[in-house]
mmCIF file of C-alpha atoms in Angstrom:
data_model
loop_
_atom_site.group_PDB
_atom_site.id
_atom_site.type_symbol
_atom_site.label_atom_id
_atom_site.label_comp_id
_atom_site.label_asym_id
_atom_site.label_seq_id
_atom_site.Cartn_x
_atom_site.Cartn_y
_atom_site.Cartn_z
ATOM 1 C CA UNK A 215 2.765 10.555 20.125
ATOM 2 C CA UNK A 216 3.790 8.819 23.420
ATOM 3 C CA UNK A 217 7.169 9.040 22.650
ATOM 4 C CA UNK A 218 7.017 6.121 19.857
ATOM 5 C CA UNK A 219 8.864 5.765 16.737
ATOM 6 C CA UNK A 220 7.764 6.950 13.354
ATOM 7 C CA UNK A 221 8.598 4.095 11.917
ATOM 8 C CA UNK A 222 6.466 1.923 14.209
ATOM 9 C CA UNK A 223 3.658 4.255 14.323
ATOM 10 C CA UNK A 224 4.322 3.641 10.736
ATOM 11 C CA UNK A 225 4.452 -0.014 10.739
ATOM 12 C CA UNK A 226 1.688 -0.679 13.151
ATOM 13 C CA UNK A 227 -0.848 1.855 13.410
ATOM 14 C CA UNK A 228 -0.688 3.584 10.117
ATOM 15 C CA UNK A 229 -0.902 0.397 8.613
ATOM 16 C CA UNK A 230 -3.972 -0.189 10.704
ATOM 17 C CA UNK A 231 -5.820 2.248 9.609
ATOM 18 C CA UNK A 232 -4.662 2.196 5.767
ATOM 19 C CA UNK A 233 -5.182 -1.922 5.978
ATOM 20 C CA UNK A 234 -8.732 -1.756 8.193
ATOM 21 C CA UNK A 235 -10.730 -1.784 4.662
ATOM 22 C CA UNK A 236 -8.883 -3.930 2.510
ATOM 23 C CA UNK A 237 -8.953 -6.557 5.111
ATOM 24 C CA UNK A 238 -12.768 -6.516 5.627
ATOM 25 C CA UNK A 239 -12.860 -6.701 1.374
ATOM 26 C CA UNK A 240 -10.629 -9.564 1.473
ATOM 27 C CA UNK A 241 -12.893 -11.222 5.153
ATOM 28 C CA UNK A 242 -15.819 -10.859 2.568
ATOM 29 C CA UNK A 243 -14.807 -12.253 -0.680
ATOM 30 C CA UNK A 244 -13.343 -14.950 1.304
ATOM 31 C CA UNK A 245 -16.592 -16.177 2.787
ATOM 32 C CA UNK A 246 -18.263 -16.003 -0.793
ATOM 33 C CA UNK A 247 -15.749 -18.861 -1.161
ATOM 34 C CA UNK A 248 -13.361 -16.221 -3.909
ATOM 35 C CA UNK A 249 -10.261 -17.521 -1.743
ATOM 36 C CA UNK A 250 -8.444 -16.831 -5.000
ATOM 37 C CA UNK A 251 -9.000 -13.700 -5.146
ATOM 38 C CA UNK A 252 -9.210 -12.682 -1.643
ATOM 39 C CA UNK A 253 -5.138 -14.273 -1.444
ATOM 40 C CA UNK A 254 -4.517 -11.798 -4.613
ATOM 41 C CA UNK A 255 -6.199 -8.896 -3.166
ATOM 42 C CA UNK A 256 -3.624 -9.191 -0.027
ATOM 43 C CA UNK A 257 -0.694 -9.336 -2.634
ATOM 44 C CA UNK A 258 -1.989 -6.623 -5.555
ATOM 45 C CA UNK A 259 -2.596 -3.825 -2.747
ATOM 46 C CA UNK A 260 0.655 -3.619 -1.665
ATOM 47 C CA UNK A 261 2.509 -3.595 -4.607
ATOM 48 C CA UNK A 262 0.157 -0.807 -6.090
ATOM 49 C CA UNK A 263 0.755 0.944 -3.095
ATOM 50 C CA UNK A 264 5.185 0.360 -3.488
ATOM 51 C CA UNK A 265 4.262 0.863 -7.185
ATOM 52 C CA UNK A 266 1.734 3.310 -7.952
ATOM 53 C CA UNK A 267 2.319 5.335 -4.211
ATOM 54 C CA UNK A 268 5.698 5.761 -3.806
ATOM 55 C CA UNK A 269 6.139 6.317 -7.189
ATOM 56 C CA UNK A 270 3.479 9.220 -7.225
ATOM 57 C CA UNK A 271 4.478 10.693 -4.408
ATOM 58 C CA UNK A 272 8.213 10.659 -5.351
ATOM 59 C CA UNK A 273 7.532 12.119 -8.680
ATOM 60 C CA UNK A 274 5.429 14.747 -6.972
ATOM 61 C CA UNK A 275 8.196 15.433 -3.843
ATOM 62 C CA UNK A 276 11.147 15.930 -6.655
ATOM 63 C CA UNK A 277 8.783 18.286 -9.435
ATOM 64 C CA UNK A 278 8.234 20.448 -5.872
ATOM 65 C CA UNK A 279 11.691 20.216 -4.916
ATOM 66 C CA UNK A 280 13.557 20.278 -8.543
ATOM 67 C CA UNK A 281 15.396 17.645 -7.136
ATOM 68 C CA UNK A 282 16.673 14.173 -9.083
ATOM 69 C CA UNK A 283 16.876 12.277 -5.792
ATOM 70 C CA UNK A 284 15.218 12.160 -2.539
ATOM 71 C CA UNK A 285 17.488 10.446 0.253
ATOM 72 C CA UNK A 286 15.634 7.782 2.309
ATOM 73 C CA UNK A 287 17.070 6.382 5.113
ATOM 74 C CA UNK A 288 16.344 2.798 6.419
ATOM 75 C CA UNK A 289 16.407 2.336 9.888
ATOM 76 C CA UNK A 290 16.709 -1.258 11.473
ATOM 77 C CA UNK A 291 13.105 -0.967 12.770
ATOM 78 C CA UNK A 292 12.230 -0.360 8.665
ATOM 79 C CA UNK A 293 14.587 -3.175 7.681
ATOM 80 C CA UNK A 294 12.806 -5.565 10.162
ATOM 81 C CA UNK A 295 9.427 -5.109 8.714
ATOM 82 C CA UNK A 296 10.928 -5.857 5.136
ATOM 83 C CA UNK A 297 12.440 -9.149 6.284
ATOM 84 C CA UNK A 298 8.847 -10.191 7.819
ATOM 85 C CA UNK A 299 7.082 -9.325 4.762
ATOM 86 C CA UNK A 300 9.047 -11.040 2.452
ATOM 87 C CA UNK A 301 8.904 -14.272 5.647
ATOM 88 C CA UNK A 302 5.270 -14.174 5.294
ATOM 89 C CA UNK A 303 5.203 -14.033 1.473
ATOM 90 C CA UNK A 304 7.309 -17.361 1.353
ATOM 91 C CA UNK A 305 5.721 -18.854 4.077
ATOM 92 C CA UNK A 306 2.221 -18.424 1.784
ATOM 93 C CA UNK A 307 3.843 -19.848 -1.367
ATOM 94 C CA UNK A 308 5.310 -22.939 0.907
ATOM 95 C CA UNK A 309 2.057 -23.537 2.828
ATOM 96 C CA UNK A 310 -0.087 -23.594 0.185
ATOM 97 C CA UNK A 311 1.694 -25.361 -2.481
ATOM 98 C CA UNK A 312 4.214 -27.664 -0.207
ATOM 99 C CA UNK A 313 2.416 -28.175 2.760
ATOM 100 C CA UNK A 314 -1.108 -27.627 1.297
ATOM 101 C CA UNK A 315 -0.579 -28.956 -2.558
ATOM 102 C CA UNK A 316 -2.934 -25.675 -3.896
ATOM 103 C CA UNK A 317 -4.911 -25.526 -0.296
ATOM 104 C CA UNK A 318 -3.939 -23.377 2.376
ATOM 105 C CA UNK A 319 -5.543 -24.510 6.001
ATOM 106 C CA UNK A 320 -6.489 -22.625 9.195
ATOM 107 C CA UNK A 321 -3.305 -23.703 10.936
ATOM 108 C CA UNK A 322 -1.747 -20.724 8.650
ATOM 109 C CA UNK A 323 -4.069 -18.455 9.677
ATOM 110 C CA UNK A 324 -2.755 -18.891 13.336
ATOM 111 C CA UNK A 325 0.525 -18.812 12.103
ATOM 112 C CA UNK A 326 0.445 -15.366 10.158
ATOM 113 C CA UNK A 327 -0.713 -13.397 13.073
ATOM 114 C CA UNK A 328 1.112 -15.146 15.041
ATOM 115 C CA UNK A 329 4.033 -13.495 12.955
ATOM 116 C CA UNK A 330 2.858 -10.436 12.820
ATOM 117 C CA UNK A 331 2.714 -10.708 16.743
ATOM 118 C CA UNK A 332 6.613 -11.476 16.653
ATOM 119 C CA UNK A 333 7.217 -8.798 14.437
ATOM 120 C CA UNK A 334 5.593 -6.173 16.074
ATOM 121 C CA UNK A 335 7.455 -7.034 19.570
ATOM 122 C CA UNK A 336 10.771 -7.400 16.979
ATOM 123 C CA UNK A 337 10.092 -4.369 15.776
ATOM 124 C CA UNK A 338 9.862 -2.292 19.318
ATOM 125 C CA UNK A 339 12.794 -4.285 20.582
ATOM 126 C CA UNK A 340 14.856 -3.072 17.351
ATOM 127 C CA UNK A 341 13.592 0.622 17.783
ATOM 128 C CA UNK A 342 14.514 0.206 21.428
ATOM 129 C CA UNK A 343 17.844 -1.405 21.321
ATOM 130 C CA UNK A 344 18.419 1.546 18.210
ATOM 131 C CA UNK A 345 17.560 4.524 19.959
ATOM 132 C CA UNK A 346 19.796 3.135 23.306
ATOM 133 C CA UNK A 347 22.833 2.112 20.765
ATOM 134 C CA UNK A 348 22.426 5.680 18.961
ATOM 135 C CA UNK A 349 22.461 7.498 22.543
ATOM 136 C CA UNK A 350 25.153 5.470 23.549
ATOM 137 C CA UNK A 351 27.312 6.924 21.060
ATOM 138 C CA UNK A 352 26.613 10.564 22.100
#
């Protein structure tokens, strides 16, 4: 699709679309003033989706295939979105224990898209400067 990545259609709109719902939950039970469990939400979702999903769907891939292992590769585009998340999961634990002592304020909002801003741009520019280095070496 317009010539971009899989692994940024991946990390961008896939996740979108698989995120749109979960984020409107999380909008909601924020407002009811459940900020505990709207900041739990964000965290429990993706680990039962590493967890649960992967784990499924590897289970199901190898019964089909008869295989023990499945290779995955891990491009530097992939690699980049790893190193955000796990930037944005200790930049929640500092902000809201250091910085906040238990309260996390609307400067962090700001900041966390504005991360996921850089990372998306990070992301195309590792894709990009990937695909040039790969072709380079042809």
């Amino acid at each position: 699709l317009l010539r971009v990545p899989k692994t940024i259609m991946g990390l961008t709109v896939l996740a979108f679309g698989n995120s749109i719902q979960d984020l409107i939950a999380n909008i909601s039970v924020s407002k009811k003033g459940l900020s505990t469990m709207a900041v739990t939400a964000c965290f429990a979702g993706p680990i039962f989706n590493f967890g649960v999903g992967l784990g499924l769907g590897f289970w199901a891939l190898m019964k089909t295939t008869g295989s023990d292992e499945i290779p995955v590769e891990f491009p530097n585009d992939l690699r980049t979105g790893f190193y955000f998340t796990i930037a944005n999961c200790l930049m929640i634990v500092f902000a809201g224990t250091v910085v906040g002592k238990g309260v996390i304020g609307k400067k962090f909002g700001y900041v966390a898209c504005a991360l996921y801003v850089v990372y998306v741009f990070t992301s195309l520019y590792v894709s990009n400067a990937s695909k040039k280095y790969s072709e380079g070496i042809r």
